[in-house]
Coordinates of C-alpha atoms in Angstrom, one line a residue:
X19 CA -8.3 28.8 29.2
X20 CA -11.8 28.5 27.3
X21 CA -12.1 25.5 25.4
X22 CA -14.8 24.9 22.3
X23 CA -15.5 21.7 24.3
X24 CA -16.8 23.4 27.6
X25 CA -19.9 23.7 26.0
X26 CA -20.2 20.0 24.7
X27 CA -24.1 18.9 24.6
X28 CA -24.8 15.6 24.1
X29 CA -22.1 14.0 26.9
X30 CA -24.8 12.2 28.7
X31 CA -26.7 10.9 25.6
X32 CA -24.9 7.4 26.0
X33 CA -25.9 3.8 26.3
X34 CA -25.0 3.7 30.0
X35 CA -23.6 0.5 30.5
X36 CA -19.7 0.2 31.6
X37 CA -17.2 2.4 29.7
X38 CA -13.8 1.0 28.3
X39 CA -10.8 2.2 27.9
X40 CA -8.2 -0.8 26.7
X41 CA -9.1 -4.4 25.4
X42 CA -11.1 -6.4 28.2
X43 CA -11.8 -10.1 28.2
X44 CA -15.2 -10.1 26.2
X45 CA -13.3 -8.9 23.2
X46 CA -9.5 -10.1 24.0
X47 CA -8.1 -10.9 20.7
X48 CA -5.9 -13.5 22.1
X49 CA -8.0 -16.4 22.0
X50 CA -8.4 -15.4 18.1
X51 CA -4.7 -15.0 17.3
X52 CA -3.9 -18.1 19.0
X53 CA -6.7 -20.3 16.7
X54 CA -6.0 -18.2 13.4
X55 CA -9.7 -17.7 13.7
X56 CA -9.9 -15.3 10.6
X57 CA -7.3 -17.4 8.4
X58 CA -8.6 -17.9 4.9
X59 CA -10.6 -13.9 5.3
X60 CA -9.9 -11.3 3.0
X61 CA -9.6 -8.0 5.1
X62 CA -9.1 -4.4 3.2
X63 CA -8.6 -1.4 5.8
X64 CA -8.3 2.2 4.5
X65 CA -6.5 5.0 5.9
X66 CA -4.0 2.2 6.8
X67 CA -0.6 4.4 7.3
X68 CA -1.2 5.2 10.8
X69 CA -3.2 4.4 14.0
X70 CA -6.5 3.3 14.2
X71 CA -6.5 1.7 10.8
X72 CA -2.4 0.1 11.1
X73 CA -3.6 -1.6 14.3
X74 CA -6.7 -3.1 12.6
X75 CA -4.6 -4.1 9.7
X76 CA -2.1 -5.6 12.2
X77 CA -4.6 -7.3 14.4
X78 CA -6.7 -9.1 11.7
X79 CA -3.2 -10.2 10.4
X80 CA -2.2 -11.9 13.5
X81 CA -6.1 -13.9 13.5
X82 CA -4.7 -15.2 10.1
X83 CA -6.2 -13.1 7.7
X84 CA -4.9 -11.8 3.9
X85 CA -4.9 -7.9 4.7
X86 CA -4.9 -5.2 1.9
X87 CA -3.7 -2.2 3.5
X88 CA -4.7 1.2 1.5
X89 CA -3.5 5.0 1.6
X90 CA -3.0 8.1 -0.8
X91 CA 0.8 6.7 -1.1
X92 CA 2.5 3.4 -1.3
X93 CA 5.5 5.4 0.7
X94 CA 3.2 6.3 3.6
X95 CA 2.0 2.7 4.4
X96 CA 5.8 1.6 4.6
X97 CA 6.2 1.5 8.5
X98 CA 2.6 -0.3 8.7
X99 CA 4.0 -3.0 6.2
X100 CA 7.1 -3.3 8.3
X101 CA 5.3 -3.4 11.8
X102 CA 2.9 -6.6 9.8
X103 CA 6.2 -8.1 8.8
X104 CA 8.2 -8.2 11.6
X105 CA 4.7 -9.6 14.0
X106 CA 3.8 -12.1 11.7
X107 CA 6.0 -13.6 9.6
X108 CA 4.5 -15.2 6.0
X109 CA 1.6 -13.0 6.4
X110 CA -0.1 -12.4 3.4
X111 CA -0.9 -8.9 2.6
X112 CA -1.4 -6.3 -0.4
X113 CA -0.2 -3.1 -0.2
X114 CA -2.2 -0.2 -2.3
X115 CA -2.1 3.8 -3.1
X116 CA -6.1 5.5 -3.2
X117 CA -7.4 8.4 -2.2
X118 CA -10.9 7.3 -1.1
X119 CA -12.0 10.7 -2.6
X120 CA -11.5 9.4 -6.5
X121 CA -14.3 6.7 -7.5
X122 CA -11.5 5.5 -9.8
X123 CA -8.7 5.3 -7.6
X124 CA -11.1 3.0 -5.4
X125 CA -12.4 0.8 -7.7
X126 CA -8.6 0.1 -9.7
X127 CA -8.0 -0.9 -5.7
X128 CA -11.0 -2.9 -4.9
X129 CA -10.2 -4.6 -8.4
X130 CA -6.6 -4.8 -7.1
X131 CA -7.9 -7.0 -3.8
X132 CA -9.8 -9.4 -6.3
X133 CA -7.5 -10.5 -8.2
X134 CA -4.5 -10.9 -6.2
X135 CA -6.7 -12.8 -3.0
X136 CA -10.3 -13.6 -5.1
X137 CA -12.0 -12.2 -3.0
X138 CA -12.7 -9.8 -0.4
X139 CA -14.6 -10.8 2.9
X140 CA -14.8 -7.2 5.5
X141 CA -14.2 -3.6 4.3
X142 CA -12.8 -1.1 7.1
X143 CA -13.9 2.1 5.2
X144 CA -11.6 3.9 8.4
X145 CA -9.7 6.7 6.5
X146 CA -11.3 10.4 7.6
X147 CA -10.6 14.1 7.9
X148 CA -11.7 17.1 10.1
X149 CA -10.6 20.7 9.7
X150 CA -9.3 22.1 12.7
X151 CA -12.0 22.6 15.7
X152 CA -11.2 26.6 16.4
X153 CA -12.9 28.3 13.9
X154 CA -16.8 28.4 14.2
X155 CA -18.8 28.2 11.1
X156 CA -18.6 32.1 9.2
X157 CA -14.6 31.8 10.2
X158 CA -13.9 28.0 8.4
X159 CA -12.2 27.6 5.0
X160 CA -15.1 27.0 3.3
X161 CA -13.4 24.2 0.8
X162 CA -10.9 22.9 4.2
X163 CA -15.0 22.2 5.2
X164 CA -16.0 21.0 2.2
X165 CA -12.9 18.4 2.4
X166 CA -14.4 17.1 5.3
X167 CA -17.1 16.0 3.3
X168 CA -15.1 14.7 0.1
X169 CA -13.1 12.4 2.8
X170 CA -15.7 11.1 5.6
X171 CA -19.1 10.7 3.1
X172 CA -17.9 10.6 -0.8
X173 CA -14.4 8.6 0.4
X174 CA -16.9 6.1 3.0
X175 CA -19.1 6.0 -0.2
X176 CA -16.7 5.3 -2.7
X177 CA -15.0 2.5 -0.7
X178 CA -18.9 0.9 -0.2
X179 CA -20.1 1.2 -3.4
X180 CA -17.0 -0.3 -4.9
X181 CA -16.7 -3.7 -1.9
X182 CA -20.5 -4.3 -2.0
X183 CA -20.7 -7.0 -4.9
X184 CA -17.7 -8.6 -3.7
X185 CA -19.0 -8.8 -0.7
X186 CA -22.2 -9.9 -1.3
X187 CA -20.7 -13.1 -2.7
X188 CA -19.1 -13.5 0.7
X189 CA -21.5 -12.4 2.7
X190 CA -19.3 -10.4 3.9
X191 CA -18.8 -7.4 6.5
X192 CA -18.8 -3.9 6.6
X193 CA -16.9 -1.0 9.2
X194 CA -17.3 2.2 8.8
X195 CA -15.6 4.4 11.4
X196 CA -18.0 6.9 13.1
X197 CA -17.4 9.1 16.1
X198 CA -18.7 9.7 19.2
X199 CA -18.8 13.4 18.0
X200 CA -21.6 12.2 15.8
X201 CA -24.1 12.4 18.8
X202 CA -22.2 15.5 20.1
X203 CA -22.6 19.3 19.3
X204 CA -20.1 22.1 20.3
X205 CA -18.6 24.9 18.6
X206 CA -16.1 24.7 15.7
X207 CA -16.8 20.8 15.0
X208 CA -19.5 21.0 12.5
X209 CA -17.8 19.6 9.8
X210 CA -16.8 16.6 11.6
X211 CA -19.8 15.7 13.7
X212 CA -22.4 16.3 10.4
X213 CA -19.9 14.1 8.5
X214 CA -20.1 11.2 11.2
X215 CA -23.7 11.6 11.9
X216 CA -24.3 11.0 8.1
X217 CA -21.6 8.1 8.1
X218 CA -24.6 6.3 10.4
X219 CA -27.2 6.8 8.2
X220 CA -25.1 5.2 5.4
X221 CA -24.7 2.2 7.1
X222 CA -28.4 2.0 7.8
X223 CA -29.0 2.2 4.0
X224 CA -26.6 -0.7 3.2
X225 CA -28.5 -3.5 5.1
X226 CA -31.4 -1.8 3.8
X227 CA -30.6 -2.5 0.2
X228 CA -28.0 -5.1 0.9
X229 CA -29.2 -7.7 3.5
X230 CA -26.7 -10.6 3.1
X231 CA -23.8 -8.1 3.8
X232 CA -23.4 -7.1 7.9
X233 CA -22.1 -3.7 8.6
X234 CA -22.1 -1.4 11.6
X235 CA -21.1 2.3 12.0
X236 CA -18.1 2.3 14.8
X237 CA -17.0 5.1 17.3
X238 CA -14.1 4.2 18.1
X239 CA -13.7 5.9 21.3
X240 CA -11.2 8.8 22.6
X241 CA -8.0 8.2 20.4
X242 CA -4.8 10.4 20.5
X243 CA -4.4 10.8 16.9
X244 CA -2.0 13.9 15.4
X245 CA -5.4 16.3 15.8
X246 CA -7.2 15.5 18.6
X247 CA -4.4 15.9 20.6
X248 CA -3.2 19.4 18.6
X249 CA -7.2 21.0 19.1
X250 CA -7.4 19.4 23.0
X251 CA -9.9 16.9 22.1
X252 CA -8.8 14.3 24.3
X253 CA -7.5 15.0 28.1
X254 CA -8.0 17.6 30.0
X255 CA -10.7 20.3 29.1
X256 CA -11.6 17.5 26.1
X257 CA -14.5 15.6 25.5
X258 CA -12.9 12.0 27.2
X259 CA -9.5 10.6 29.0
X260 CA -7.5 9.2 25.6
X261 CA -8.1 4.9 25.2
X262 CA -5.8 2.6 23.6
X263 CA -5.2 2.1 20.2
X264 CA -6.0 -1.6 20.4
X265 CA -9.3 -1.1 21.8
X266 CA -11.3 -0.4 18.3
X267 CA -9.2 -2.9 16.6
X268 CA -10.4 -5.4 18.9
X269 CA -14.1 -4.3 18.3
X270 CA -13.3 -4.8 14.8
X271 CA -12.7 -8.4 15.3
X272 CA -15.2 -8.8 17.6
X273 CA -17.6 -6.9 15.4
X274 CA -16.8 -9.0 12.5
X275 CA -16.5 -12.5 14.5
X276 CA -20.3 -13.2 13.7
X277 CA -21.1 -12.2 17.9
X278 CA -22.7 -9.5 17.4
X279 CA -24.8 -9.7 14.1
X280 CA -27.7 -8.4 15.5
X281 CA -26.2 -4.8 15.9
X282 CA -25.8 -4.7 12.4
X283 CA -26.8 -1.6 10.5
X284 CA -26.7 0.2 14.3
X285 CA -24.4 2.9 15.7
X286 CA -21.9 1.4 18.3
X287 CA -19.2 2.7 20.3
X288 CA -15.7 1.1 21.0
X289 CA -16.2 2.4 24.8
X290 CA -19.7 0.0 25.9
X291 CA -18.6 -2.9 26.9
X292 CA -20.1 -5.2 24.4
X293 CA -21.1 -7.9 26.8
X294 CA -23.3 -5.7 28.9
X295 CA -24.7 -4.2 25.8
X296 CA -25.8 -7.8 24.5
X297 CA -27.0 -8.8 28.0
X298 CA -28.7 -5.8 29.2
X299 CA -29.6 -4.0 25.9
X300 CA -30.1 -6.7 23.1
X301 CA -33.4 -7.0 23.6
X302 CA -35.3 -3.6 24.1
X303 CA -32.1 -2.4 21.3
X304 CA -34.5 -4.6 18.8
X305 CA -37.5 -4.6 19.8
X306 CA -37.7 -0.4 19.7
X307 CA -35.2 0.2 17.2
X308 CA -32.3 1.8 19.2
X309 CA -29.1 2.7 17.9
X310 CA -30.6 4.2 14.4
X311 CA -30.5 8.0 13.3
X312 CA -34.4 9.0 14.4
X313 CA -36.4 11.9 14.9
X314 CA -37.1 12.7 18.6
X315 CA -40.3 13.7 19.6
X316 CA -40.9 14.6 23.3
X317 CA -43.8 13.0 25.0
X318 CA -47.0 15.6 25.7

């Protein structure tokens, strides 16, 4: 059966160092759950009702930190608040309704954050969208497209623009969830690649203008959310074999664990083993600029 993704270009335009699948000892957030290494942290995650973001929640919770957990409805973050319950008992956490879409609904949520933990130390701007990847571009629903937008750049946006003096004062840290698809190009995904691809330039722009705060743009690697696995994203005539769950989670707290600074402002990927990618990359990464939204030009 044809597949949109059989002609996928951009597979091989990867940092080639080993790929992950599932936490690995480099990143094992053991060692941090066992010392409460984020207690006294101020942690707000978006899109927080379901996978990606509930595990982040959940993991930063269990490494001691105060957790706001945000979605359009109180209702839909329910199971999330029960799963942080029921793993760490006394944990301290905030739930909040906000569509990341409405400027206002952010910042009442942000203000929220403030005054119930005074402050607010990382921002996982995670919640996204995509239409579905069938349709090619003269066959999508022009404002299911435009949604796309609303969601993965206004909603990223919004979130930013509303954390950024808080977490200034901390000197703080910033994840926005990327994708791999923002290197990728195949038919039907236009909506969500552009959106990702612009999510990286963002980033670049706030330790551009915003030094003291650390941020990083974050593929988090082949996931089996609802739609990947509905469009045949992930497996079998997809773009990659599904990883855990827990492994962006972990990269979060890696991410944020002050180990990997020096990638901030860059593109990074949940898959690259982030050892190898500080001992073999680090250098040459800084020194030419890699891991930032350039144009190519070929050699003569």
């Amino acid at each position: 059966m044809s597949s949109p993704f059989n002609n996928t270009v951009g597979i091989d335009e990867d940092l080639p160092v080993t790929r992950r699948g599932n936490i690995y000892p480099a990143i094992d957030p053991e060692p941090l759950y066992a010392a409460r290494s984020y207690s006294g942290k101020v942690v707000l995650v978006t899109g927080a009702s379901r996978g990606v973001g509930r595990e982040t929640a959940l993991q930063y919770a269990r490494a001691g930190a105060s957790v706001a957990i945000v979605a359009r409805t109180e209702d839909a973050l329910g199971e999330t608040r029960d799963i942080i319950v029921a793993a760490v008992p006394g944990a301290d956490f905030l739930v909040l309704a906000a569509d990341v879409r409405d400027v206002e609904s952010v910042r009442t949520a942000v203000e929220s954050v403030l005054r119930h933990f005074g402050k607010l130390d990382i921002l996982i701007a995670n919640a996204g969208a995509i239409t579905s990847f069938a349709p090619l571009l003269n066959k999508k629903d022009p404002n299911a497209w435009w949604n796309t937008f609303e969601v993965n750049i206004r909603g990223v946006f919004n979130v930013i623009s509303a954390a950024i003096p808080a977490l200034e004062k901390t000197q703080g840290y910033i994840i926005a969830l990327s994708s791999i698809g923002a290197q990728l190009r195949f038919p039907g995904a236009s909506d969500g690649c552009i959106t990702k691809h612009a999510v990286n330039r963002l980033i670049e722009f706030v330790v551009l203008e915003h030094p003291s705060v650390r941020a990083f743009a974050l593929a988090p690697g082949q996931i089996p959310t609802r739609l990947a696995t509905e469009t045949g994203a992930i497996g079998d005539g997809g773009v990659g074999a599904p990883d855990s769950v827990a492994l962006p989670a972990a990269t979060m707290l890696y991410l944020t664990s002050g180990r990997a600074d020096w990638l901030s402002g860059r593109f990074c990927s949940s898959n690259w083993d982030m050892e190898e990618v500080e001992r073999d990359w680090k250098d040459v990464i800084i020194e030419k600029g890699g891991l930032l939204n350039k144009l190519y030009i070929p050699s003569l």
